[in-house]
Amino acid sequence: VGWFCVTVLLPIGAPIAFMFLYRFLPLPKRNRAMTKLILPIKDGQLCWIGMALCASALYEIDGWSHPNGQMAALLYGYKGWASAGFGILLVACSIMAAGGAVFTTPVRRQAGVPWAEHYGVLIITALFTAVAAGCYTVVHFQIVSA
Amino acid sequence: MSSWIKNRFRDAEHGRQTLVVSSAAIGAVGFLIIAWALTMATHAGLISFR
């Protein structure tokens, strides 16, 4: 649980938590309007965390974090496939992390546009990060229990 | 090809849609490969979820 909180929950939750704290600061009106909780994640920023999780998973799959390289033996025959999968997921996260910054999502939603359509980048990046976190958690705890 | 790309990214809204669809397709492939590798490793008795 400690590993999961520090490695997965903290990087995802900390920016949102600090954005919440900014609301209590005596900020100018213009800046106060920028303290919406969705702002730090609406343009695909979650994928930066997803990329870090994929990179860590690649590191662990290759057994570099284990003294005996045990994970390499555990996934013998499928290690390359697992690495390729995390590599492809990392590429997808990178596309969204960079592209989200280029095509930023407006804070205000146009009338008649559904929430899911307006915040499509946020939804897909949250999904990628959740998938990366889930797969990395499985890989990590296989090493711990080995 | 160039005009097709220009059309896909003609404004921010279409750019976002194109990014979401293309990266979702790539990400889905990555996830399926990881899931397949872990499933096969489980069936081969290399790893266990017990």
PDB file of N, CA, C and O in Angstrom, chain A residues 42-109:
ATOM      1  N   LYS A  42      -6.373  19.113 -17.395  1.00  0.00           N
ATOM      2  CA  LYS A  42      -7.292  19.109 -18.549  1.00  0.00           C
ATOM      3  C   LYS A  42      -6.595  18.970 -19.906  1.00  0.00           C
ATOM      4  O   LYS A  42      -7.206  18.555 -20.874  1.00  0.00           O
ATOM      5  N   ASP A  43      -5.303  19.310 -19.965  1.00  0.00           N
ATOM      6  CA  ASP A  43      -4.605  19.277 -21.257  1.00  0.00           C
ATOM      7  C   ASP A  43      -3.671  18.076 -21.405  1.00  0.00           C
ATOM      8  O   ASP A  43      -2.649  18.159 -22.091  1.00  0.00           O
ATOM      9  N   GLY A  44      -3.995  17.005 -20.748  1.00  0.00           N
ATOM     10  CA  GLY A  44      -3.210  15.779 -20.918  1.00  0.00           C
ATOM     11  C   GLY A  44      -2.007  15.663 -20.003  1.00  0.00           C
ATOM     12  O   GLY A  44      -1.142  14.815 -20.231  1.00  0.00           O
ATOM     13  N   GLN A  45      -1.939  16.496 -18.962  1.00  0.00           N
ATOM     14  CA  GLN A  45      -0.782  16.460 -18.059  1.00  0.00           C
ATOM     15  C   GLN A  45      -0.666  15.131 -17.319  1.00  0.00           C
ATOM     16  O   GLN A  45       0.431  14.746 -16.910  1.00  0.00           O
ATOM     17  N   LEU A  46      -1.802  14.437 -17.147  1.00  0.00           N
ATOM     18  CA  LEU A  46      -1.746  13.141 -16.451  1.00  0.00           C
ATOM     19  C   LEU A  46      -0.839  12.152 -17.187  1.00  0.00           C
ATOM     20  O   LEU A  46      -0.267  11.246 -16.583  1.00  0.00           O
ATOM     21  N   CYS A  47      -0.703  12.347 -18.493  1.00  0.00           N
ATOM     22  CA  CYS A  47       0.114  11.417 -19.275  1.00  0.00           C
ATOM     23  C   CYS A  47       1.598  11.527 -18.933  1.00  0.00           C
ATOM     24  O   CYS A  47       2.350  10.596 -19.220  1.00  0.00           O
ATOM     25  N   TRP A  48       2.029  12.660 -18.353  1.00  0.00           N
ATOM     26  CA  TRP A  48       3.421  12.745 -17.913  1.00  0.00           C
ATOM     27  C   TRP A  48       3.661  11.707 -16.814  1.00  0.00           C
ATOM     28  O   TRP A  48       4.726  11.088 -16.753  1.00  0.00           O
ATOM     29  N   ILE A  49       2.667  11.546 -15.958  1.00  0.00           N
ATOM     30  CA  ILE A  49       2.767  10.537 -14.899  1.00  0.00           C
ATOM     31  C   ILE A  49       2.699   9.143 -15.523  1.00  0.00           C
ATOM     32  O   ILE A  49       3.454   8.245 -15.144  1.00  0.00           O
ATOM     33  N   GLY A  50       1.796   8.983 -16.506  1.00  0.00           N
ATOM     34  CA  GLY A  50       1.693   7.703 -17.209  1.00  0.00           C
ATOM     35  C   GLY A  50       3.015   7.313 -17.859  1.00  0.00           C
ATOM     36  O   GLY A  50       3.423   6.148 -17.825  1.00  0.00           O
ATOM     37  N   MET A  51       3.691   8.299 -18.453  1.00  0.00           N
ATOM     38  CA  MET A  51       4.995   8.035 -19.087  1.00  0.00           C
ATOM     39  C   MET A  51       6.011   7.567 -18.048  1.00  0.00           C
ATOM     40  O   MET A  51       6.769   6.616 -18.278  1.00  0.00           O
ATOM     41  N   ALA A  52       6.025   8.244 -16.890  1.00  0.00           N
ATOM     42  CA  ALA A  52       6.973   7.870 -15.828  1.00  0.00           C
ATOM     43  C   ALA A  52       6.688   6.451 -15.325  1.00  0.00           C
ATOM     44  O   ALA A  52       7.620   5.670 -15.088  1.00  0.00           O
ATOM     45  N   LEU A  53       5.403   6.115 -15.219  1.00  0.00           N
ATOM     46  CA  LEU A  53       5.035   4.771 -14.747  1.00  0.00           C
ATOM     47  C   LEU A  53       5.457   3.712 -15.768  1.00  0.00           C
ATOM     48  O   LEU A  53       5.955   2.641 -15.400  1.00  0.00           O
ATOM     49  N   CYS A  54       5.270   4.003 -17.056  1.00  0.00           N
ATOM     50  CA  CYS A  54       5.682   3.066 -18.109  1.00  0.00           C
ATOM     51  C   CYS A  54       7.201   2.882 -18.089  1.00  0.00           C
ATOM     52  O   CYS A  54       7.698   1.756 -18.219  1.00  0.00           O
ATOM     53  N   ALA A  55       7.934   3.980 -17.935  1.00  0.00           N
ATOM     54  CA  ALA A  55       9.400   3.900 -17.908  1.00  0.00           C
ATOM     55  C   ALA A  55       9.871   3.078 -16.713  1.00  0.00           C
ATOM     56  O   ALA A  55      10.784   2.257 -16.834  1.00  0.00           O
ATOM     57  N   SER A  56       9.241   3.279 -15.564  1.00  0.00           N
ATOM     58  CA  SER A  56       9.602   2.510 -14.369  1.00  0.00           C
ATOM     59  C   SER A  56       9.300   1.028 -14.575  1.00  0.00           C
ATOM     60  O   SER A  56      10.071   0.163 -14.146  1.00  0.00           O
ATOM     61  N   ALA A  57       8.151   0.761 -15.216  1.00  0.00           N
ATOM     62  CA  ALA A  57       7.784  -0.636 -15.476  1.00  0.00           C
ATOM     63  C   ALA A  57       8.816  -1.297 -16.397  1.00  0.00           C
ATOM     64  O   ALA A  57       9.218  -2.446 -16.169  1.00  0.00           O
ATOM     65  N   LEU A  58       9.262  -0.569 -17.429  1.00  0.00           N
ATOM     66  CA  LEU A  58      10.281  -1.107 -18.346  1.00  0.00           C
ATOM     67  C   LEU A  58      11.561  -1.432 -17.577  1.00  0.00           C
ATOM     68  O   LEU A  58      12.200  -2.462 -17.798  1.00  0.00           O
ATOM     69  N   TYR A  59      11.912  -0.551 -16.651  1.00  0.00           N
ATOM     70  CA  TYR A  59      13.116  -0.736 -15.829  1.00  0.00           C
ATOM     71  C   TYR A  59      12.988  -2.004 -14.987  1.00  0.00           C
ATOM     72  O   TYR A  59      13.914  -2.809 -14.903  1.00  0.00           O
ATOM     73  N   GLU A  60      11.810  -2.194 -14.401  1.00  0.00           N
ATOM     74  CA  GLU A  60      11.627  -3.352 -13.521  1.00  0.00           C
ATOM     75  C   GLU A  60      11.497  -4.656 -14.312  1.00  0.00           C
ATOM     76  O   GLU A  60      11.952  -5.700 -13.864  1.00  0.00           O
ATOM     77  N   ILE A  61      10.860  -4.582 -15.481  1.00  0.00           N
ATOM     78  CA  ILE A  61      10.690  -5.796 -16.296  1.00  0.00           C
ATOM     79  C   ILE A  61      12.053  -6.368 -16.689  1.00  0.00           C
ATOM     80  O   ILE A  61      12.246  -7.582 -16.713  1.00  0.00           O
ATOM     81  N   ASP A  62      12.983  -5.483 -16.973  1.00  0.00           N
ATOM     82  CA  ASP A  62      14.301  -5.958 -17.377  1.00  0.00           C
ATOM     83  C   ASP A  62      15.150  -6.414 -16.199  1.00  0.00           C
ATOM     84  O   ASP A  62      16.308  -6.788 -16.381  1.00  0.00           O
ATOM     85  N   GLY A  63      14.550  -6.375 -15.009  1.00  0.00           N
ATOM     86  CA  GLY A  63      15.232  -6.936 -13.847  1.00  0.00           C
ATOM     87  C   GLY A  63      16.343  -6.084 -13.289  1.00  0.00           C
ATOM     88  O   GLY A  63      17.091  -6.521 -12.433  1.00  0.00           O
ATOM     89  N   TRP A  64      16.413  -4.827 -13.749  1.00  0.00           N
ATOM     90  CA  TRP A  64      17.506  -3.976 -13.280  1.00  0.00           C
ATOM     91  C   TRP A  64      17.327  -3.562 -11.828  1.00  0.00           C
ATOM     92  O   TRP A  64      18.281  -3.228 -11.156  1.00  0.00           O
ATOM     93  N   SER A  65      16.051  -3.536 -11.378  1.00  0.00           N
ATOM     94  CA  SER A  65      15.826  -3.103 -10.004  1.00  0.00           C
ATOM     95  C   SER A  65      15.979  -4.259  -9.023  1.00  0.00           C
ATOM     96  O   SER A  65      16.037  -4.059  -7.833  1.00  0.00           O
ATOM     97  N   HIS A  66      16.012  -5.486  -9.545  1.00  0.00           N
ATOM     98  CA  HIS A  66      16.105  -6.648  -8.660  1.00  0.00           C
ATOM     99  C   HIS A  66      17.546  -7.140  -8.622  1.00  0.00           C
ATOM    100  O   HIS A  66      18.199  -7.218  -9.667  1.00  0.00           O
ATOM    101  N   PRO A  67      18.049  -7.485  -7.421  1.00  0.00           N
ATOM    102  CA  PRO A  67      19.455  -7.871  -7.304  1.00  0.00           C
ATOM    103  C   PRO A  67      19.830  -9.046  -8.210  1.00  0.00           C
ATOM    104  O   PRO A  67      20.921  -9.097  -8.761  1.00  0.00           O
ATOM    105  N   ASN A  68      18.904  -9.985  -8.386  1.00  0.00           N
ATOM    106  CA  ASN A  68      19.234 -11.161  -9.194  1.00  0.00           C
ATOM    107  C   ASN A  68      18.602 -11.128 -10.580  1.00  0.00           C
ATOM    108  O   ASN A  68      18.622 -12.122 -11.294  1.00  0.00           O
ATOM    109  N   GLY A  69      18.017 -10.016 -10.934  1.00  0.00           N
ATOM    110  CA  GLY A  69      17.329  -9.940 -12.229  1.00  0.00           C
ATOM    111  C   GLY A  69      16.215 -10.959 -12.313  1.00  0.00           C
ATOM    112  O   GLY A  69      15.972 -11.559 -13.346  1.00  0.00           O
ATOM    113  N   GLN A  70      15.480 -11.123 -11.196  1.00  0.00           N
ATOM    114  CA  GLN A  70      14.514 -12.211 -11.117  1.00  0.00           C
ATOM    115  C   GLN A  70      13.298 -12.031 -12.022  1.00  0.00           C
ATOM    116  O   GLN A  70      12.732 -12.997 -12.490  1.00  0.00           O
ATOM    117  N   MET A  71      12.911 -10.762 -12.250  1.00  0.00           N
ATOM    118  CA  MET A  71      11.728 -10.545 -13.085  1.00  0.00           C
ATOM    119  C   MET A  71      11.974 -11.033 -14.505  1.00  0.00           C
ATOM    120  O   MET A  71      11.074 -11.536 -15.150  1.00  0.00           O
ATOM    121  N   ALA A  72      13.208 -10.863 -14.967  1.00  0.00           N
ATOM    122  CA  ALA A  72      13.555 -11.338 -16.299  1.00  0.00           C
ATOM    123  C   ALA A  72      13.284 -12.835 -16.408  1.00  0.00           C
ATOM    124  O   ALA A  72      12.735 -13.327 -17.394  1.00  0.00           O
ATOM    125  N   ALA A  73      13.633 -13.570 -15.355  1.00  0.00           N
ATOM    126  CA  ALA A  73      13.395 -15.006 -15.353  1.00  0.00           C
ATOM    127  C   ALA A  73      11.903 -15.312 -15.229  1.00  0.00           C
ATOM    128  O   ALA A  73      11.392 -16.235 -15.849  1.00  0.00           O
ATOM    129  N   LEU A  74      11.207 -14.491 -14.428  1.00  0.00           N
ATOM    130  CA  LEU A  74       9.782 -14.730 -14.204  1.00  0.00           C
ATOM    131  C   LEU A  74       8.977 -14.617 -15.490  1.00  0.00           C
ATOM    132  O   LEU A  74       8.081 -15.399 -15.739  1.00  0.00           O
ATOM    133  N   LEU A  75       9.305 -13.612 -16.288  1.00  0.00           N
ATOM    134  CA  LEU A  75       8.543 -13.385 -17.518  1.00  0.00           C
ATOM    135  C   LEU A  75       9.230 -14.017 -18.724  1.00  0.00           C
ATOM    136  O   LEU A  75       8.931 -13.664 -19.852  1.00  0.00           O
ATOM    137  N   TYR A  76      10.102 -14.954 -18.485  1.00  0.00           N
ATOM    138  CA  TYR A  76      10.908 -15.555 -19.546  1.00  0.00           C
ATOM    139  C   TYR A  76      10.043 -15.893 -20.765  1.00  0.00           C
ATOM    140  O   TYR A  76       9.038 -16.573 -20.654  1.00  0.00           O
ATOM    141  N   GLY A  77      10.443 -15.427 -21.907  1.00  0.00           N
ATOM    142  CA  GLY A  77       9.681 -15.702 -23.135  1.00  0.00           C
ATOM    143  C   GLY A  77       8.653 -14.633 -23.429  1.00  0.00           C
ATOM    144  O   GLY A  77       8.271 -14.449 -24.572  1.00  0.00           O
ATOM    145  N   TYR A  78       8.178 -13.957 -22.391  1.00  0.00           N
ATOM    146  CA  TYR A  78       7.155 -12.926 -22.580  1.00  0.00           C
ATOM    147  C   TYR A  78       7.662 -11.557 -22.182  1.00  0.00           C
ATOM    148  O   TYR A  78       6.937 -10.578 -22.244  1.00  0.00           O
ATOM    149  N   LYS A  79       8.934 -11.533 -21.737  1.00  0.00           N
ATOM    150  CA  LYS A  79       9.535 -10.275 -21.285  1.00  0.00           C
ATOM    151  C   LYS A  79       9.553  -9.231 -22.409  1.00  0.00           C
ATOM    152  O   LYS A  79       9.196  -8.073 -22.195  1.00  0.00           O
ATOM    153  N   GLY A  80       9.946  -9.685 -23.602  1.00  0.00           N
ATOM    154  CA  GLY A  80      10.018  -8.774 -24.743  1.00  0.00           C
ATOM    155  C   GLY A  80       8.656  -8.213 -25.102  1.00  0.00           C
ATOM    156  O   GLY A  80       8.527  -7.027 -25.416  1.00  0.00           O
ATOM    157  N   TRP A  81       7.633  -9.074 -25.029  1.00  0.00           N
ATOM    158  CA  TRP A  81       6.268  -8.623 -25.345  1.00  0.00           C
ATOM    159  C   TRP A  81       5.791  -7.592 -24.327  1.00  0.00           C
ATOM    160  O   TRP A  81       5.194  -6.581 -24.692  1.00  0.00           O
ATOM    161  N   ALA A  82       6.045  -7.885 -23.048  1.00  0.00           N
ATOM    162  CA  ALA A  82       5.625  -6.948 -21.994  1.00  0.00           C
ATOM    163  C   ALA A  82       6.352  -5.607 -22.171  1.00  0.00           C
ATOM    164  O   ALA A  82       5.737  -4.539 -22.048  1.00  0.00           O
ATOM    165  N   SER A  83       7.645  -5.670 -22.482  1.00  0.00           N
ATOM    166  CA  SER A  83       8.415  -4.438 -22.698  1.00  0.00           C
ATOM    167  C   SER A  83       7.856  -3.666 -23.886  1.00  0.00           C
ATOM    168  O   SER A  83       7.714  -2.434 -23.827  1.00  0.00           O
ATOM    169  N   ALA A  84       7.553  -4.399 -24.974  1.00  0.00           N
ATOM    170  CA  ALA A  84       7.003  -3.748 -26.173  1.00  0.00           C
ATOM    171  C   ALA A  84       5.683  -3.073 -25.852  1.00  0.00           C
ATOM    172  O   ALA A  84       5.427  -1.938 -26.285  1.00  0.00           O
ATOM    173  N   GLY A  85       4.840  -3.748 -25.077  1.00  0.00           N
ATOM    174  CA  GLY A  85       3.541  -3.193 -24.693  1.00  0.00           C
ATOM    175  C   GLY A  85       3.695  -1.899 -23.915  1.00  0.00           C
ATOM    176  O   GLY A  85       3.031  -0.895 -24.209  1.00  0.00           O
ATOM    177  N   PHE A  86       4.589  -1.913 -22.927  1.00  0.00           N
ATOM    178  CA  PHE A  86       4.816  -0.695 -22.133  1.00  0.00           C
ATOM    179  C   PHE A  86       5.442   0.401 -23.004  1.00  0.00           C
ATOM    180  O   PHE A  86       5.156   1.582 -22.817  1.00  0.00           O
ATOM    181  N   GLY A  87       6.297  -0.002 -23.941  1.00  0.00           N
ATOM    182  CA  GLY A  87       6.912   0.974 -24.852  1.00  0.00           C
ATOM    183  C   GLY A  87       5.864   1.654 -25.711  1.00  0.00           C
ATOM    184  O   GLY A  87       5.889   2.884 -25.890  1.00  0.00           O
ATOM    185  N   ILE A  88       4.931   0.861 -26.245  1.00  0.00           N
ATOM    186  CA  ILE A  88       3.866   1.420 -27.089  1.00  0.00           C
ATOM    187  C   ILE A  88       2.954   2.329 -26.264  1.00  0.00           C
ATOM    188  O   ILE A  88       2.559   3.416 -26.702  1.00  0.00           O
ATOM    189  N   LEU A  89       2.636   1.899 -25.038  1.00  0.00           N
ATOM    190  CA  LEU A  89       1.805   2.716 -24.156  1.00  0.00           C
ATOM    191  C   LEU A  89       2.510   4.036 -23.831  1.00  0.00           C
ATOM    192  O   LEU A  89       1.882   5.101 -23.758  1.00  0.00           O
ATOM    193  N   LEU A  90       3.833   3.957 -23.678  1.00  0.00           N
ATOM    194  CA  LEU A  90       4.630   5.170 -23.413  1.00  0.00           C
ATOM    195  C   LEU A  90       4.545   6.140 -24.598  1.00  0.00           C
ATOM    196  O   LEU A  90       4.416   7.354 -24.411  1.00  0.00           O
ATOM    197  N   VAL A  91       4.601   5.581 -25.803  1.00  0.00           N
ATOM    198  CA  VAL A  91       4.490   6.423 -27.008  1.00  0.00           C
ATOM    199  C   VAL A  91       3.113   7.103 -27.056  1.00  0.00           C
ATOM    200  O   VAL A  91       3.005   8.308 -27.320  1.00  0.00           O
ATOM    201  N   ALA A  92       2.063   6.319 -26.761  1.00  0.00           N
ATOM    202  CA  ALA A  92       0.702   6.880 -26.774  1.00  0.00           C
ATOM    203  C   ALA A  92       0.577   7.995 -25.739  1.00  0.00           C
ATOM    204  O   ALA A  92      -0.019   9.049 -26.013  1.00  0.00           O
ATOM    205  N   CYS A  93       1.156   7.777 -24.551  1.00  0.00           N
ATOM    206  CA  CYS A  93       1.133   8.809 -23.501  1.00  0.00           C
ATOM    207  C   CYS A  93       1.897  10.058 -23.961  1.00  0.00           C
ATOM    208  O   CYS A  93       1.465  11.189 -23.707  1.00  0.00           O
ATOM    209  N   SER A  94       3.017   9.848 -24.641  1.00  0.00           N
ATOM    210  CA  SER A  94       3.826  10.983 -25.109  1.00  0.00           C
ATOM    211  C   SER A  94       3.046  11.814 -26.128  1.00  0.00           C
ATOM    212  O   SER A  94       3.117  13.052 -26.107  1.00  0.00           O
ATOM    213  N   ILE A  95       2.338  11.121 -27.028  1.00  0.00           N
ATOM    214  CA  ILE A  95       1.537  11.829 -28.041  1.00  0.00           C
ATOM    215  C   ILE A  95       0.521  12.743 -27.359  1.00  0.00           C
ATOM    216  O   ILE A  95       0.362  13.909 -27.723  1.00  0.00           O
ATOM    217  N   MET A  96      -0.142  12.203 -26.337  1.00  0.00           N
ATOM    218  CA  MET A  96      -1.161  12.996 -25.651  1.00  0.00           C
ATOM    219  C   MET A  96      -0.550  14.108 -24.811  1.00  0.00           C
ATOM    220  O   MET A  96      -1.100  15.207 -24.736  1.00  0.00           O
ATOM    221  N   ALA A  97       0.582  13.816 -24.161  1.00  0.00           N
ATOM    222  CA  ALA A  97       1.218  14.832 -23.301  1.00  0.00           C
ATOM    223  C   ALA A  97       1.664  16.027 -24.142  1.00  0.00           C
ATOM    224  O   ALA A  97       1.470  17.184 -23.747  1.00  0.00           O
ATOM    225  N   ALA A  98       2.235  15.751 -25.309  1.00  0.00           N
ATOM    226  CA  ALA A  98       2.700  16.843 -26.172  1.00  0.00           C
ATOM    227  C   ALA A  98       1.518  17.494 -26.897  1.00  0.00           C
ATOM    228  O   ALA A  98       1.415  18.726 -26.939  1.00  0.00           O
ATOM    229  N   GLY A  99       0.659  16.664 -27.464  1.00  0.00           N
ATOM    230  CA  GLY A  99      -0.463  17.182 -28.251  1.00  0.00           C
ATOM    231  C   GLY A  99      -1.457  17.972 -27.417  1.00  0.00           C
ATOM    232  O   GLY A  99      -2.029  18.960 -27.887  1.00  0.00           O
ATOM    233  N   GLY A 100      -1.644  17.556 -26.172  1.00  0.00           N
ATOM    234  CA  GLY A 100      -2.562  18.269 -25.281  1.00  0.00           C
ATOM    235  C   GLY A 100      -2.110  19.694 -25.035  1.00  0.00           C
ATOM    236  O   GLY A 100      -2.926  20.601 -24.858  1.00  0.00           O
ATOM    237  N   ALA A 101      -0.778  19.880 -25.029  1.00  0.00           N
ATOM    238  CA  ALA A 101      -0.240  21.229 -24.818  1.00  0.00           C
ATOM    239  C   ALA A 101      -0.412  22.089 -26.070  1.00  0.00           C
ATOM    240  O   ALA A 101      -0.534  23.310 -25.975  1.00  0.00           O
ATOM    241  N   VAL A 102      -0.413  21.441 -27.238  1.00  0.00           N
ATOM    242  CA  VAL A 102      -0.568  22.186 -28.495  1.00  0.00           C
ATOM    243  C   VAL A 102      -2.029  22.585 -28.699  1.00  0.00           C
ATOM    244  O   VAL A 102      -2.339  23.740 -29.006  1.00  0.00           O
ATOM    245  N   PHE A 103      -2.923  21.598 -28.521  1.00  0.00           N
ATOM    246  CA  PHE A 103      -4.360  21.843 -28.717  1.00  0.00           C
ATOM    247  C   PHE A 103      -5.040  21.913 -27.351  1.00  0.00           C
ATOM    248  O   PHE A 103      -5.691  20.962 -26.923  1.00  0.00           O
ATOM    249  N   THR A 104      -4.856  23.015 -26.676  1.00  0.00           N
ATOM    250  CA  THR A 104      -5.377  23.134 -25.309  1.00  0.00           C
ATOM    251  C   THR A 104      -6.911  23.146 -25.283  1.00  0.00           C
ATOM    252  O   THR A 104      -7.556  23.629 -26.217  1.00  0.00           O
ATOM    253  N   THR A 105      -7.441  22.590 -24.207  1.00  0.00           N
ATOM    254  CA  THR A 105      -8.892  22.529 -24.037  1.00  0.00           C
ATOM    255  C   THR A 105      -9.363  23.802 -23.332  1.00  0.00           C
ATOM    256  O   THR A 105      -8.844  24.132 -22.263  1.00  0.00           O
ATOM    257  N   PRO A 106     -10.330  24.519 -23.922  1.00  0.00           N
ATOM    258  CA  PRO A 106     -10.847  25.721 -23.238  1.00  0.00           C
ATOM    259  C   PRO A 106     -11.529  25.335 -21.928  1.00  0.00           C
ATOM    260  O   PRO A 106     -12.121  24.253 -21.828  1.00  0.00           O
ATOM    261  N   VAL A 107     -11.428  26.210 -20.935  1.00  0.00           N
ATOM    262  CA  VAL A 107     -12.053  25.918 -19.640  1.00  0.00           C
ATOM    263  C   VAL A 107     -13.570  25.929 -19.781  1.00  0.00           C
ATOM    264  O   VAL A 107     -14.256  25.071 -19.236  1.00  0.00           O
ATOM    265  N   ARG A 108     -14.060  26.914 -20.543  1.00  0.00           N
ATOM    266  CA  ARG A 108     -15.512  27.016 -20.691  1.00  0.00           C
ATOM    267  C   ARG A 108     -16.000  26.105 -21.803  1.00  0.00           C
ATOM    268  O   ARG A 108     -15.468  26.115 -22.907  1.00  0.00           O
ATOM    269  N   ARG A 109     -17.029  25.342 -21.453  1.00  0.00           N
ATOM    270  CA  ARG A 109     -17.618  24.416 -22.424  1.00  0.00           C
ATOM    271  C   ARG A 109     -18.727  25.132 -23.200  1.00  0.00           C
ATOM    272  O   ARG A 109     -19.536  25.845 -22.599  1.00  0.00           O
TER     273      ARG A 109
END
